[in-house]
Tab-separated table of C-alpha atoms in Angstrom:
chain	number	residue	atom	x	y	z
A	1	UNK	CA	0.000	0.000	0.000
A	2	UNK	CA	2.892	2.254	0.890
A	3	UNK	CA	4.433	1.478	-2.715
A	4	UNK	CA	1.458	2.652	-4.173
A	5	UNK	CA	0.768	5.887	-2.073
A	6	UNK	CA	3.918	6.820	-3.328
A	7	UNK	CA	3.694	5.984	-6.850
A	8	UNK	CA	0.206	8.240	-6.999
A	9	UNK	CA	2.249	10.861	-5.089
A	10	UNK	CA	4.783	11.020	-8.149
A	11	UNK	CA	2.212	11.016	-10.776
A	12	UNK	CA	0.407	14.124	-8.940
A	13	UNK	CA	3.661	15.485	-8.847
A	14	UNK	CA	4.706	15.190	-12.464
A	15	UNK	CA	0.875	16.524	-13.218
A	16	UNK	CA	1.358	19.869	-11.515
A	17	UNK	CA	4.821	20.507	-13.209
A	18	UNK	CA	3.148	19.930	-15.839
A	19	UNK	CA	0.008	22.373	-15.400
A	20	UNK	CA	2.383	24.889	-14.297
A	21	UNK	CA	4.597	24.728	-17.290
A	22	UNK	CA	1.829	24.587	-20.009
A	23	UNK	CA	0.505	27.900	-18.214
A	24	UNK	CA	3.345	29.539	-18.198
A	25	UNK	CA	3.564	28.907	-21.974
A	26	UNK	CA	0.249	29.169	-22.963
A	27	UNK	CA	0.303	32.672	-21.461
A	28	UNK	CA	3.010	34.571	-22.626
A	29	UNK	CA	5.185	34.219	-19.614
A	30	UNK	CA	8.377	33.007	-21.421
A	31	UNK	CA	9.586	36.720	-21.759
A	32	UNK	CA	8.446	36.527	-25.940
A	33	UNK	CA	5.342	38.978	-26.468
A	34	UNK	CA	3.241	37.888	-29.407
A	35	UNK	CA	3.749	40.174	-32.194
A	36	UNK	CA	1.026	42.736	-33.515
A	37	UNK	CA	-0.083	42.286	-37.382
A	38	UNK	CA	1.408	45.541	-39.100
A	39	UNK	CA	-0.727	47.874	-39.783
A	40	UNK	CA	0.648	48.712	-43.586
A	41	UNK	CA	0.823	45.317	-44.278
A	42	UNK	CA	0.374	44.963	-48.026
A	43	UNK	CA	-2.910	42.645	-48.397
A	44	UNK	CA	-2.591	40.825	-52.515
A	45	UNK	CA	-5.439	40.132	-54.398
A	46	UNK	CA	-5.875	38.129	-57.457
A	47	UNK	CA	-6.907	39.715	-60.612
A	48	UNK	CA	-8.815	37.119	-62.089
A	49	UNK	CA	-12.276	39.207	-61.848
A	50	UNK	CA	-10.764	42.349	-63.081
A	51	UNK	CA	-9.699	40.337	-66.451
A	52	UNK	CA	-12.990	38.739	-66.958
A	53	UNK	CA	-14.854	42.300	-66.575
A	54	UNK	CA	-12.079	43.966	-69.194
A	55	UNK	CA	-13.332	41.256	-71.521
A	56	UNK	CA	-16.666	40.819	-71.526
A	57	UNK	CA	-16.870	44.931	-71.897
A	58	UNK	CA	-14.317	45.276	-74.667
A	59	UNK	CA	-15.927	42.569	-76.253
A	60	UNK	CA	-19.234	43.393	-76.162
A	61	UNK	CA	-18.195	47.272	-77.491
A	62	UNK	CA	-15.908	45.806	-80.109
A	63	UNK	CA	-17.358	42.806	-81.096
A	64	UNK	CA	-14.493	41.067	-81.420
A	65	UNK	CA	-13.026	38.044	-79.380
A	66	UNK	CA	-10.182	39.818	-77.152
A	67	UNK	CA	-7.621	38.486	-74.722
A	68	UNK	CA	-6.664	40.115	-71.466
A	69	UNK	CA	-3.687	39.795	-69.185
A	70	UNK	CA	-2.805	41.252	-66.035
A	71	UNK	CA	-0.420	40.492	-63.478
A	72	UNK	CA	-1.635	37.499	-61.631
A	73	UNK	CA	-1.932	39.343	-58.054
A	74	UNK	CA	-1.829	43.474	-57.012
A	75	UNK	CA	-1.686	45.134	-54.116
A	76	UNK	CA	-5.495	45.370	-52.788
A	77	UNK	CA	-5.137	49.327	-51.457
A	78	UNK	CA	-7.037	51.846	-52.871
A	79	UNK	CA	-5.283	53.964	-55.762
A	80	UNK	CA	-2.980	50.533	-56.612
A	81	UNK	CA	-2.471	50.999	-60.459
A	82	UNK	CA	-1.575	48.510	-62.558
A	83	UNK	CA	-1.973	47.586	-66.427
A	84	UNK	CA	-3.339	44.722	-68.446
A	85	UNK	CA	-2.380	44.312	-71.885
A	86	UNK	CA	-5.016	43.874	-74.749
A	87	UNK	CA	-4.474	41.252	-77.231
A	88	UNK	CA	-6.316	39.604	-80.096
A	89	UNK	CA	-7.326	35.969	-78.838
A	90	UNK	CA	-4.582	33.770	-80.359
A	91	UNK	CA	-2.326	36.739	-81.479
A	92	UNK	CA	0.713	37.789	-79.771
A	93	UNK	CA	0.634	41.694	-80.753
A	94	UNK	CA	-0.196	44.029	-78.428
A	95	UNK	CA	-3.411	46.053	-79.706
A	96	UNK	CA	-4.190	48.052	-76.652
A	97	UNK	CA	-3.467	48.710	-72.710
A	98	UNK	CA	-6.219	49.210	-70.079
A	99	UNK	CA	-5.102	50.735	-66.681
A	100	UNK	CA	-7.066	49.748	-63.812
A	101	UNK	CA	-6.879	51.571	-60.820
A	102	UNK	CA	-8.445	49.864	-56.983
A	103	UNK	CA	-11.240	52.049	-55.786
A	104	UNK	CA	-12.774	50.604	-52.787
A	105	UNK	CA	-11.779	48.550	-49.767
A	106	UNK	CA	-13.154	44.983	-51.113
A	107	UNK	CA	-11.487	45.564	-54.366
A	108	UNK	CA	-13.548	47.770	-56.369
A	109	UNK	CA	-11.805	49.321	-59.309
A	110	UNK	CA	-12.196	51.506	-62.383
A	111	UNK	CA	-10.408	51.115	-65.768
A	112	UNK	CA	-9.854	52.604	-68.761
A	113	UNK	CA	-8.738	51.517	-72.232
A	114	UNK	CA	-5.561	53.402	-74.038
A	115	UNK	CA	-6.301	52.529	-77.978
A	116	UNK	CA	-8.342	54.011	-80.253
A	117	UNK	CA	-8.511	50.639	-81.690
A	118	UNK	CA	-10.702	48.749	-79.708
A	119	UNK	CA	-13.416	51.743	-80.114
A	120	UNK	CA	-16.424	50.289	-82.223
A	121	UNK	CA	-15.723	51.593	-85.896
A	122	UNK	CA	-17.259	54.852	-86.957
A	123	UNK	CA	-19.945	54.084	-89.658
A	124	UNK	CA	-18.747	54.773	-93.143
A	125	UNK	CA	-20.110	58.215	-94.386
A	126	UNK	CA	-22.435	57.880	-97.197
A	127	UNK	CA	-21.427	59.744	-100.434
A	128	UNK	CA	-23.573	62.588	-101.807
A	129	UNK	CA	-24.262	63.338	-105.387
């Protein structure tokens, strides 16, 4: 009985060492403060919406089928600029540059096209006799 008075004794013993130690780290007692999140820290976003908006619009004003690409991730702060080139789909030349600019905090944004090329074409003038 004595043997296992003591055996119980060393088990509570080794439990409260235990406790003890798991408080102290579970509380911030080891000296090491947790660190606050920066303030400025820069938050990316992917551009994958932006692209598909520039695409259906231009295409629907042009009527012809246009590819779009944009870096794959900006900075999500309002006034972030970036640009998206304006291709042909299937061609490699460059026909146009839209610059998009982030307006609101859940990644609004405004853009605008740079080529007079993608504008729908003027109707021919009709001659007069």
């Amino acid at each position: 009985m004595k043997t296992f008075i003591n055996i119980m004794l060393g088990v509570v013993v080794i439990a409260l060492i235990a406790a003890v130690y798991l408080m102290i780290k579970t509380s911030g007692g080891d000296g090491e403060s947790e660190a606050a999140p920066e303030p400025d820290a820069i938050v990316q976003m992917s551009t994958g919406g932006v692209v598909d908006n520039i695409e259906r619009r231009l295409e629907s004003r042009t009527g012809r089928d246009l590819k779009v690409r944009c870096p794959k991730k900006v900075d999500s702060a309002m006034g972030t600029r970036f640009r998206c080139s304006v291709r042909e789909a299937g061609g490699t030349e460059k026909i146009a540059l839209a610059t998009v600019v982030i307006d609101g905090p859940d990644g609004d944004f405004s853009w605008t096209s740079s080529s007079d090329e993608l504008r729908a074409p003027a109707p021919a003038p009709t001659p007069t006799a």
